[in-house]
Coordinates of C-alpha atoms in Angstrom, one line a residue:
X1 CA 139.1 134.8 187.6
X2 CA 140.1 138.1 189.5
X3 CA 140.0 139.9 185.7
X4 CA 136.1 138.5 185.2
X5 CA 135.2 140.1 188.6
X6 CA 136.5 143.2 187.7
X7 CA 134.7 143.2 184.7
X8 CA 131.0 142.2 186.4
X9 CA 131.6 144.5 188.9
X10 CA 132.5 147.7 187.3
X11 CA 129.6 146.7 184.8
X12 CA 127.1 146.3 188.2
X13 CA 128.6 149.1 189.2
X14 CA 127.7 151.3 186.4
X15 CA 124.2 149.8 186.5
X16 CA 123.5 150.7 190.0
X17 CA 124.7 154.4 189.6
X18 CA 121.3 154.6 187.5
X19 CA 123.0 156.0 184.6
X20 CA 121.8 153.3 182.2
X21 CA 117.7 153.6 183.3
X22 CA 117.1 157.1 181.5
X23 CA 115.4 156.5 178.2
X24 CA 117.1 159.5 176.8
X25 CA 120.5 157.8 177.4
X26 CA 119.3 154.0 176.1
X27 CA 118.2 156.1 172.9
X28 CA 122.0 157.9 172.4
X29 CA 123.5 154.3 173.3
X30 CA 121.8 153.1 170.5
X31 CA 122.0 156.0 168.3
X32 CA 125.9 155.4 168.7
X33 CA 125.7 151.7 168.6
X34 CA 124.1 152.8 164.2
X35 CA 126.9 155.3 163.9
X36 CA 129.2 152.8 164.8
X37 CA 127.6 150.0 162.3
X38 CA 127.7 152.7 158.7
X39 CA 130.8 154.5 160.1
X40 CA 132.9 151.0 160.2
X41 CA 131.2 149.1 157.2
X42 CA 134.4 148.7 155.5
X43 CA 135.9 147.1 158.9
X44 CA 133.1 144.6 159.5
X45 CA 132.4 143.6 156.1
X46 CA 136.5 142.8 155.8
X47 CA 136.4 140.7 159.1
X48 CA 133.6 138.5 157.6
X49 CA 135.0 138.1 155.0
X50 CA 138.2 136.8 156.8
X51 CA 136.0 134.4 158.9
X52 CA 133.9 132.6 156.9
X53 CA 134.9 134.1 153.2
X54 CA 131.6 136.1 152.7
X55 CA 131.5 138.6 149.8
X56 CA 130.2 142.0 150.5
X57 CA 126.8 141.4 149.3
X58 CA 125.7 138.8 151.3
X59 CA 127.6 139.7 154.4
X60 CA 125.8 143.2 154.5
X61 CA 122.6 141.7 154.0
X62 CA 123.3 138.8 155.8
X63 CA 124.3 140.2 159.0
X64 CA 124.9 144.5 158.7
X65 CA 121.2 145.0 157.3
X66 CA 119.6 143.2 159.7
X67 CA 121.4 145.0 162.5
X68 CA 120.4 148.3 161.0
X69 CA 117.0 147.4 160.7
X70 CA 116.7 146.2 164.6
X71 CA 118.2 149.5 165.5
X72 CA 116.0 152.2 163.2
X73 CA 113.0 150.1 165.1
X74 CA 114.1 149.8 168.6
X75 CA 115.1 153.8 168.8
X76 CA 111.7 154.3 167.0
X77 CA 109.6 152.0 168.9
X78 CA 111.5 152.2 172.4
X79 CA 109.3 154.9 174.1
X80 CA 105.6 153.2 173.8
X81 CA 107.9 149.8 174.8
X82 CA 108.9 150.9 177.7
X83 CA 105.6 153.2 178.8
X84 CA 103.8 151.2 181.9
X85 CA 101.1 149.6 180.3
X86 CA 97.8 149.9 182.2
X87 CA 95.8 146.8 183.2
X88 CA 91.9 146.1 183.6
X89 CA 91.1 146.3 186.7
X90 CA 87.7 144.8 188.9
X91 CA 85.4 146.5 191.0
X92 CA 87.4 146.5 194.1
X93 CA 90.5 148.3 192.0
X94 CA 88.7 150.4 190.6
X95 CA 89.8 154.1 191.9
X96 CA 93.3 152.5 191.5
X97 CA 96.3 153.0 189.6
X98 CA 97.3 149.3 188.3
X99 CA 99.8 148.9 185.5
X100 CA 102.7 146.8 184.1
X101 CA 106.1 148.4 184.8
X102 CA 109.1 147.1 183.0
X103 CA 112.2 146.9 184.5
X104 CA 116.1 146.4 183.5
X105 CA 117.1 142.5 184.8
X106 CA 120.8 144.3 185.7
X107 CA 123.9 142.6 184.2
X108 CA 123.4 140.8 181.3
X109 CA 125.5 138.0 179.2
X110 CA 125.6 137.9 176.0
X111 CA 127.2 135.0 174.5
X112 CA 127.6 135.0 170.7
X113 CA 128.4 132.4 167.7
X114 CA 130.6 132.0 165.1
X115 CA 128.5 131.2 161.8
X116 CA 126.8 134.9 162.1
X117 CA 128.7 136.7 164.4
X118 CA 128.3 140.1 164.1
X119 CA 124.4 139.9 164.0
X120 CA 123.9 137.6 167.3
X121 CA 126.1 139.5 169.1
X122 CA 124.6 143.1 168.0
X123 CA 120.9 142.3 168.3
X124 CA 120.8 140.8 171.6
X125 CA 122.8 143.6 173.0
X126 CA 120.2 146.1 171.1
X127 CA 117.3 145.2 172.8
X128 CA 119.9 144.8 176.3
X129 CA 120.5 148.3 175.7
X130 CA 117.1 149.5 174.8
X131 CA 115.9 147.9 178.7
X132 CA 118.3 150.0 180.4
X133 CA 120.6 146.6 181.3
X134 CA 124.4 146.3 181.7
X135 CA 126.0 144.3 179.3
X136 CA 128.7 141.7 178.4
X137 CA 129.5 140.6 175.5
X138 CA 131.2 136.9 174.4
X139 CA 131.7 137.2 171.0
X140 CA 132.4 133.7 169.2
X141 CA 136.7 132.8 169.2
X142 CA 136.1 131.0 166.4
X143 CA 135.2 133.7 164.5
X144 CA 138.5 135.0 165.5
X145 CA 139.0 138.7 163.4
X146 CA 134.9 139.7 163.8
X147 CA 135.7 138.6 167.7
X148 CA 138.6 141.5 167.6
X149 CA 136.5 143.9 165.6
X150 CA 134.3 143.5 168.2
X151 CA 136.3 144.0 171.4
X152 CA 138.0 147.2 169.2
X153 CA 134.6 149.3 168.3
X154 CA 132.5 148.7 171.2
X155 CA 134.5 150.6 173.5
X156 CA 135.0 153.4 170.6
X157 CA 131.4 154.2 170.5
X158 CA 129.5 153.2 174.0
X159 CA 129.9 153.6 177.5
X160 CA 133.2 151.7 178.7
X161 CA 131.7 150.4 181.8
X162 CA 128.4 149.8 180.8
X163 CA 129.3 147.7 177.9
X164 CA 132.2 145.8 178.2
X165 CA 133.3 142.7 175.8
X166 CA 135.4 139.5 176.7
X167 CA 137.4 138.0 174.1
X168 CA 139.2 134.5 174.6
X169 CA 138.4 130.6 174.4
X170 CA 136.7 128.3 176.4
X171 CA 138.8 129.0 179.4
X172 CA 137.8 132.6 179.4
X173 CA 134.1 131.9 178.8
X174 CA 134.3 129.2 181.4
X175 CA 135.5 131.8 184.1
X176 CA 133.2 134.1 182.8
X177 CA 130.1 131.8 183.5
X178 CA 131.1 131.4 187.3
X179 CA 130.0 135.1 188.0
X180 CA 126.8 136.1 188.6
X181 CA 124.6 137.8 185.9
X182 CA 120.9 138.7 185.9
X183 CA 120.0 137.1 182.8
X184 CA 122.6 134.9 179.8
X185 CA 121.2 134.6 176.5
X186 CA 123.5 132.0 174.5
X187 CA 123.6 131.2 171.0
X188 CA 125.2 128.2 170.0
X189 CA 124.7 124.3 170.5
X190 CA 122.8 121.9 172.8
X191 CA 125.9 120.2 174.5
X192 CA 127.3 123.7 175.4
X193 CA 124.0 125.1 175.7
X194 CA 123.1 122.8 178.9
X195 CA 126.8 124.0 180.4
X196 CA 125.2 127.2 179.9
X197 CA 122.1 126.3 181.9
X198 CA 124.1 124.7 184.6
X199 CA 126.3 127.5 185.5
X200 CA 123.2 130.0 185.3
X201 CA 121.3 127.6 187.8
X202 CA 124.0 128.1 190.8
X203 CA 122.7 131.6 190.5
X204 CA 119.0 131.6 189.9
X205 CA 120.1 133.4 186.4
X206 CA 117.4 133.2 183.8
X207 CA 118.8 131.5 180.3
X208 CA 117.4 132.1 176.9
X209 CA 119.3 129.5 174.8
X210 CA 119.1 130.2 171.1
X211 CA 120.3 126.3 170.4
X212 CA 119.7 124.4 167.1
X213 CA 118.5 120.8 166.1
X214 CA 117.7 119.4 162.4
X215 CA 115.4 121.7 161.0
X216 CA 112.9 119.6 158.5
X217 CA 111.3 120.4 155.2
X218 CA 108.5 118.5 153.5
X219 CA 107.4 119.1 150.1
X220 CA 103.9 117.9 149.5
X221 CA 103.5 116.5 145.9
X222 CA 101.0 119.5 145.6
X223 CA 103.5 121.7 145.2
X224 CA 105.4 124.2 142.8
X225 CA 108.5 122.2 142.8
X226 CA 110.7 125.0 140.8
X227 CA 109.6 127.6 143.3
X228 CA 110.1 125.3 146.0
X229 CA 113.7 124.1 145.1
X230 CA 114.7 127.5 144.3
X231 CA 113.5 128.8 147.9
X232 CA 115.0 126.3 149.7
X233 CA 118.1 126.0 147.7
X234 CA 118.8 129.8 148.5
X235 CA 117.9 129.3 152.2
X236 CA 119.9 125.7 152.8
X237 CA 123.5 126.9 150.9
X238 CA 123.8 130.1 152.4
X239 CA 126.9 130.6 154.2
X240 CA 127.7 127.4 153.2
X241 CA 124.6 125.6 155.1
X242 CA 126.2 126.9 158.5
X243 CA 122.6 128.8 159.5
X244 CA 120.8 127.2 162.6
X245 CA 117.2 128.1 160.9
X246 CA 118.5 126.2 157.6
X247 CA 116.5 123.1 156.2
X248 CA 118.4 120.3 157.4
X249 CA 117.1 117.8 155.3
X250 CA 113.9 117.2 153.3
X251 CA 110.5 114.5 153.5
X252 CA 109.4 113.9 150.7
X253 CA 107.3 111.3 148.5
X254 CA 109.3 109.0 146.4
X255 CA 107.9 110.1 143.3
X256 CA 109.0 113.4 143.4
X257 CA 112.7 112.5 144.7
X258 CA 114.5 112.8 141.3
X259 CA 112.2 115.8 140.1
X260 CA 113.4 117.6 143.5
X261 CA 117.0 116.7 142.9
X262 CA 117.3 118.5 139.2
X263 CA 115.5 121.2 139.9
X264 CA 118.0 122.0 143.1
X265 CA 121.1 121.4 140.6
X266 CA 119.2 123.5 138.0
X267 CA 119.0 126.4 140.8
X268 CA 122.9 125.7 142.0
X269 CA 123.9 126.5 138.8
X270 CA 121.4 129.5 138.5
X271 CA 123.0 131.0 141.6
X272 CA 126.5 130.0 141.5
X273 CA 127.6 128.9 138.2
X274 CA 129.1 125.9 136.7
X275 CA 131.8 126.5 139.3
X276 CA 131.0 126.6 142.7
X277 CA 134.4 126.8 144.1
X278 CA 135.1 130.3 142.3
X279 CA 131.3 131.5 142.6
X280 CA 132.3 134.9 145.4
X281 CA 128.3 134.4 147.0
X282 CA 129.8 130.8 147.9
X283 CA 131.3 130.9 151.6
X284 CA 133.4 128.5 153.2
X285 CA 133.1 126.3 156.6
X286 CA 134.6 128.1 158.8
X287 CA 137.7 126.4 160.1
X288 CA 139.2 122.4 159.3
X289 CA 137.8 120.6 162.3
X290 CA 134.0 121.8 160.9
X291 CA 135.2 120.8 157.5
X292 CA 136.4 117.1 158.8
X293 CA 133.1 116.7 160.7
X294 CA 131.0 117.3 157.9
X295 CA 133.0 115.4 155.4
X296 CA 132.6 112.7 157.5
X297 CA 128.9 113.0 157.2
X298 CA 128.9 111.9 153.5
X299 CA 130.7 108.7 154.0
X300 CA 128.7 105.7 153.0
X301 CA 125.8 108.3 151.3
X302 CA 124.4 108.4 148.2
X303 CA 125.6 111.6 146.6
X304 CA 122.6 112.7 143.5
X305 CA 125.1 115.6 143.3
X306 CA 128.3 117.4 144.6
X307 CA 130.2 115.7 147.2
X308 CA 133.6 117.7 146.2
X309 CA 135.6 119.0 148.7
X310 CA 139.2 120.8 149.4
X311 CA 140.2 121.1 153.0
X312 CA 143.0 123.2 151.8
X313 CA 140.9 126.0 151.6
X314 CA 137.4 124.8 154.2
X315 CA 135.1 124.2 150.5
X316 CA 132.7 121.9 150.0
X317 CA 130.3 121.7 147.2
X318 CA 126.9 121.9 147.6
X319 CA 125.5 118.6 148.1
X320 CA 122.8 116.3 147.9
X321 CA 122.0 113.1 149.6
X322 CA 119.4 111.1 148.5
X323 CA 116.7 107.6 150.0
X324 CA 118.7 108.6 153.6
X325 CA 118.4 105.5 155.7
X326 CA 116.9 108.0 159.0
X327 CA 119.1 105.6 161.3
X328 CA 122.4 106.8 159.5
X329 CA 125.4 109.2 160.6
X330 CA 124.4 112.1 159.0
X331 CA 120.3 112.0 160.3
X332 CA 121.6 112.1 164.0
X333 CA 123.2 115.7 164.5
X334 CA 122.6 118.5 163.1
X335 CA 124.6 119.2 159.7
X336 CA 125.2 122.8 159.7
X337 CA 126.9 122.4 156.1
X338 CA 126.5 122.3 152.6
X339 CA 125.1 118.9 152.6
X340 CA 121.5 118.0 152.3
X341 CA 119.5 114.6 152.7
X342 CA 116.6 114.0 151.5
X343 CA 114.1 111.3 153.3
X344 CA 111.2 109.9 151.3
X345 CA 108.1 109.5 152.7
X346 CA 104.8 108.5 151.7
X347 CA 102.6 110.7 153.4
X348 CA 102.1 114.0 155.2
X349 CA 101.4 111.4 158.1
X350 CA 104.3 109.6 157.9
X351 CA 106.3 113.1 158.0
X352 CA 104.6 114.3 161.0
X353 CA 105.3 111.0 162.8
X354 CA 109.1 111.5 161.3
X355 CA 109.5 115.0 163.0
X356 CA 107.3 114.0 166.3
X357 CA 109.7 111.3 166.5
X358 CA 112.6 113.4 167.3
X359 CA 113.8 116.2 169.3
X360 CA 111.6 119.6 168.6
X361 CA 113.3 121.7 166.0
X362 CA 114.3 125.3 166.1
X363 CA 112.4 125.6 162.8
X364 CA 110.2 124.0 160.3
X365 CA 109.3 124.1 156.7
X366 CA 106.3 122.9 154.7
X367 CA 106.4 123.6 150.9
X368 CA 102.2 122.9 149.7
X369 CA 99.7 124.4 147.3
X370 CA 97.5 123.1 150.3
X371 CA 97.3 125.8 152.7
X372 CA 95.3 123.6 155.1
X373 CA 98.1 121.2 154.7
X374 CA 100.5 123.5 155.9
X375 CA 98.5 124.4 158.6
X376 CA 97.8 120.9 159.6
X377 CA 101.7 119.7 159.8
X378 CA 102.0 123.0 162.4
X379 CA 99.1 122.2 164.5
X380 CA 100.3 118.4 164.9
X381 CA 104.1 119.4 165.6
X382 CA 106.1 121.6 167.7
X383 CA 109.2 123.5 166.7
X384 CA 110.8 127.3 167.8
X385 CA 109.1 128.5 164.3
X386 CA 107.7 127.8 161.3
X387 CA 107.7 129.3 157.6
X388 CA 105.0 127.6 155.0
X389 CA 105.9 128.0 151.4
X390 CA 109.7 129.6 152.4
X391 CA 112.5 129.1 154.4
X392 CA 114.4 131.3 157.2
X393 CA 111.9 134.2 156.3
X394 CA 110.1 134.2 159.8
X395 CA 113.3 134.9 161.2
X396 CA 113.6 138.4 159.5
X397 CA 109.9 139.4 161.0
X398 CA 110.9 141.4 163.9
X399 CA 107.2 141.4 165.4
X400 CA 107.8 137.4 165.4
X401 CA 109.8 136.2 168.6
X402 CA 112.8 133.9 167.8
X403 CA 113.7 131.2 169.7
X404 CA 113.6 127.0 170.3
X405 CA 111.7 124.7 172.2
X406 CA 112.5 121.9 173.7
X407 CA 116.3 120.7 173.1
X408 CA 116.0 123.7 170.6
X409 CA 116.4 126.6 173.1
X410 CA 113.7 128.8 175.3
X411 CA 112.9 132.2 175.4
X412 CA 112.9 134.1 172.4
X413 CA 114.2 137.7 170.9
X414 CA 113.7 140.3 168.0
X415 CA 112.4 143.6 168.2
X416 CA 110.0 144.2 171.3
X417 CA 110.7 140.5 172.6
X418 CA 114.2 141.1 172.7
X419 CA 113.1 144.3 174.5
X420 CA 110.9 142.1 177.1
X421 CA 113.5 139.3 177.1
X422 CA 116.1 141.8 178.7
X423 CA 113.3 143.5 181.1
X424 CA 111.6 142.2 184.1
X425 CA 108.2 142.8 183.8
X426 CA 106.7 144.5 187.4
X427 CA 103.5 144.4 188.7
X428 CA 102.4 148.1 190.0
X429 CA 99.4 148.9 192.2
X430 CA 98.8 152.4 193.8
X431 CA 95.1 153.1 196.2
X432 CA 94.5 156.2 198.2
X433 CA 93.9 155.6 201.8
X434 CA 90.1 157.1 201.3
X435 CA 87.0 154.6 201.2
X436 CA 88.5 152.4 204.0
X437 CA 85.2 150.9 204.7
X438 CA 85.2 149.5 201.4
X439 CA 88.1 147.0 202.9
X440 CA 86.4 145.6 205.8
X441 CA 85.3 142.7 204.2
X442 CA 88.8 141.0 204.3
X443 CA 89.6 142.1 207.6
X444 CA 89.1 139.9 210.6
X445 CA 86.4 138.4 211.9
X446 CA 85.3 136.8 209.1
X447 CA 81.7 136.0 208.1
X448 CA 79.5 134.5 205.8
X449 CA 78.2 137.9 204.6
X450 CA 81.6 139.5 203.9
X451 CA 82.3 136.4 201.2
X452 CA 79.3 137.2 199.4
X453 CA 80.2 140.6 199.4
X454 CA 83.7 139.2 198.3
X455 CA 82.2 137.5 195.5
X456 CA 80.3 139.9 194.2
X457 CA 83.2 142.1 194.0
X458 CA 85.8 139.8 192.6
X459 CA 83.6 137.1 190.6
X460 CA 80.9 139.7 189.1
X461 CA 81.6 140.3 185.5
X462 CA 79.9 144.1 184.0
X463 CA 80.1 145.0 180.6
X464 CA 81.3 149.0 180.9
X465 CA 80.0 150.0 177.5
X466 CA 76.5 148.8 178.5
X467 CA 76.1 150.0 182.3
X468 CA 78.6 152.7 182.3
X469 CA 81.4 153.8 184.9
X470 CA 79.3 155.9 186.8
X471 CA 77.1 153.0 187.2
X472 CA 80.0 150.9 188.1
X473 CA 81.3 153.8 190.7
X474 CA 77.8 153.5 192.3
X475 CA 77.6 149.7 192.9
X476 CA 81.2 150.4 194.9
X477 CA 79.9 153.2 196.8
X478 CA 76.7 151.0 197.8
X479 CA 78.9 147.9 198.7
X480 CA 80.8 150.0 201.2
X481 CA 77.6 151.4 202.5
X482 CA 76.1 147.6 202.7
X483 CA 79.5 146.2 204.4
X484 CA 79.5 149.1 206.6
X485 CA 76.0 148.3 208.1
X486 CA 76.0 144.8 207.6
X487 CA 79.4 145.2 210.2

């Protein structure tokens, strides 16, 4: 407990020494933070690999490119993000200065996971950075050597006290939660997720829980099925189906079951060969207790394909699952594995009673020809995102926010919302002390006459392009003059 303080504190204390407010010094925190990413490539890319078996190809592009890409945008983009950003104002505000100011929270927590754990640690604490916040960061024990990595660089590269990371278990994260931060954002599961929310509560700390849920897809029989398998095939086997945003399972009409199973082993084999198990773009789960727990999912399944497993070694085959019973095992927590169900359905109605029937998704995915369609299944559900003909792709939109809903999470991230996320967001008014007459009307006594006048100035609506701000400057001065004599 005593090592936790010491930790918040000399991060608060940092914070309120000012240093971290300058936008010059968020810039060359986050000009280090990219040196730090392409000087130790070789070092990250090794410690993924380690973790969850990813080659260098899809660990770079998986998690390094993405962190790159947040970074080049954030230095670019920081100084119109954090500019104050005038308002409109009304005829009583007129002469004023009013604008939005935004703010660093303070201390932040950043709590990391295991599946992608060097790009939801880095990119939360990018746009941390960028709003001039203090920062710790959890990274995932699970993902034991990118944890390490983690706690080695940081220090290496940014400012000690500033930006400090806490390695250990559930212990450590447990004392860690009982101090006080200004805002936690938390990437994992719902059960934790709501310890999260519980600790931040005893402080008033605001949460943004990046959680997960079953994420459905629903192929519409109007449909490009080879384009459509091939998409979701890429997005629901990557890293070995441990992605929060990957298609948990599928709705679709009976008739096209069997036509959506071959084309899905057709692709397998396109990506990984007729043997998965030596394929180097096929990961691994990532330790034996995730490997039991999804095993356990396919008991009592119908397996159209794979179902092999070694738990010498964490693999299991890409999978398929097919007329899923949506009372059974596997349609009750989220997979987050190889293993994919499919659910028929007999109409786009029936799917979007399926989905409103249960808790609301971090994402969704509607494969149609009918773009009305698509557009129909995301106006009568509710999920953190959607992507219509793709899967995962919204997530690499930085002008998109990311985040759940519901049981899925709250509050969002990505390039400026991760920036807004991290900042509070002040509302600024300056006057003069000239034109006091202007104010009598809401000063005591009150009268009948001085709420018209109110009205008038708060309710009126002008169009400025028509009438002009001199015209507008006018009908102030001769409202003072009125409440002057009327008084």
């Amino acid at each position: 407990m005593e090592k936790m303080q010491q930790i918040v504190g000399r991060a608060r204390a940092a914070f309120r020494s000012g240093r971290s407010r300058p936008l010059e010094f968020r810039i060359q925190q986050l000009k280090a933070l990219e040196r730090m990413v392409q000087e130790k490539e070789k070092e990250i890319l090794a410690a993924l690999k380690a973790d969850l078996n990813k080659c260098g190809y899809n660990a770079y592009s998986h998690e390094i490119l993405g962190v790159l890409g947040e970074l080049a945008l954030t230095i670019e983009k920081l100084p119109s993000w954090a500019a104050p950003q005038p308002v409109k104002k009304n005829l009583l505000t007129m002469r004023d200065e009013a604008y939005i100011n935004y703010e660093p929270l303070g201390v932040v927590l950043v709590i990391g996971a295991w599946n992608y754990p060097f790009v939801l640690v880095m990119q939360p604490l990018i746009g941390a950075i960028a709003a001039g916040n203090a920062v710790v960061v959890k990274p995932s024990e699970v993902s034991e050597n990118t944890a390490r990595l983690v706690a080695e660089l940081l220090p290496q590269y940014l400012d000690k006290d500033l930006y400090a990371v806490v390695t250990g278990g559930v212990p450590e994260t447990t004392e860690l939660l009982t101090q006080r931060f200004d805002h936690i954002l938390y990437t994992g599961n719902t059960a934790v997720g709501k310890i999260v929310m519980a600790a931040a509560a005893k402080h008033l700390t605001p949460v943004t829980l990046e959680l997960g849920g079953k994420s459905p897809c629903y192929i519409d029989k109007d449909c490009d099925l080879a384009v459509a398998c091939r998409r979701i095939t890429w997005g629901k086997y990557m890293n070995c189906g441990q992605t929060c945003i990957a298609p948990d399972y599928i709705l679709c009409d009976p008739s096209i079951q069997s036509k959506v199973v071959e084309n899905i082993k057709a692709t397998l084999k396109e990506f990984y060969g007729e043997d998965v198990k030596s394929s180097p773009d096929y990961e691994r789960i990532i330790n034996q207790r995730h490997f039991k727990r999804v095993k356990s999912l396919l008991e009592g399944q119908k397996i159209a394909h794979g179902g092999e497993t070694d738990e010498a070694s964490c693999f299991i085959a890409p999978t398929i699952l097919t007329d899923v019973s949506p009372d059974s095992k596997v349609m009750e927590e989220e997979i987050f594995g190889p293993v994919l169900p499919i659910v028929p359905v007999k109409s786009v109605e029936e799917a979007i009673e399926f989905i409103n029937g249960r808790e609301k998704p971090l994402a969704l995915y509607v494969f149609s020809n009918n773009k009305q369609l698509i557009k129909r299944v995301i106006s009568e559900t509710s999920s953190g995102g959607v992507t219509g003909n793709d899967v995962i792709m919204h997530f690499f939109l930085s002008t998109l926010p990311f985040g759940g809903v519901g049981h899925s999470g709250m509050g969002a991230y990505h390039g400026k919302h991760s920036f807004e996320t991290f900042s509070h967001r002040r509302a600024c008014l300056i006057k003069d002390l000239k034109m006091e007459s202007t104010n009598k009307m809401r000063y005591p006594p009150g009268s009948q006459k001085k709420v018209d006048w109110a009205k008038f100035f708060l309710l009126k609506r002008f169009n400025k392009a028509r009438i002009g701000l001199f015209v507008l400057a006018l009908l102030g001065v001769v409202a003072a003059v009125m409440i002057k004599v009327l008084n």
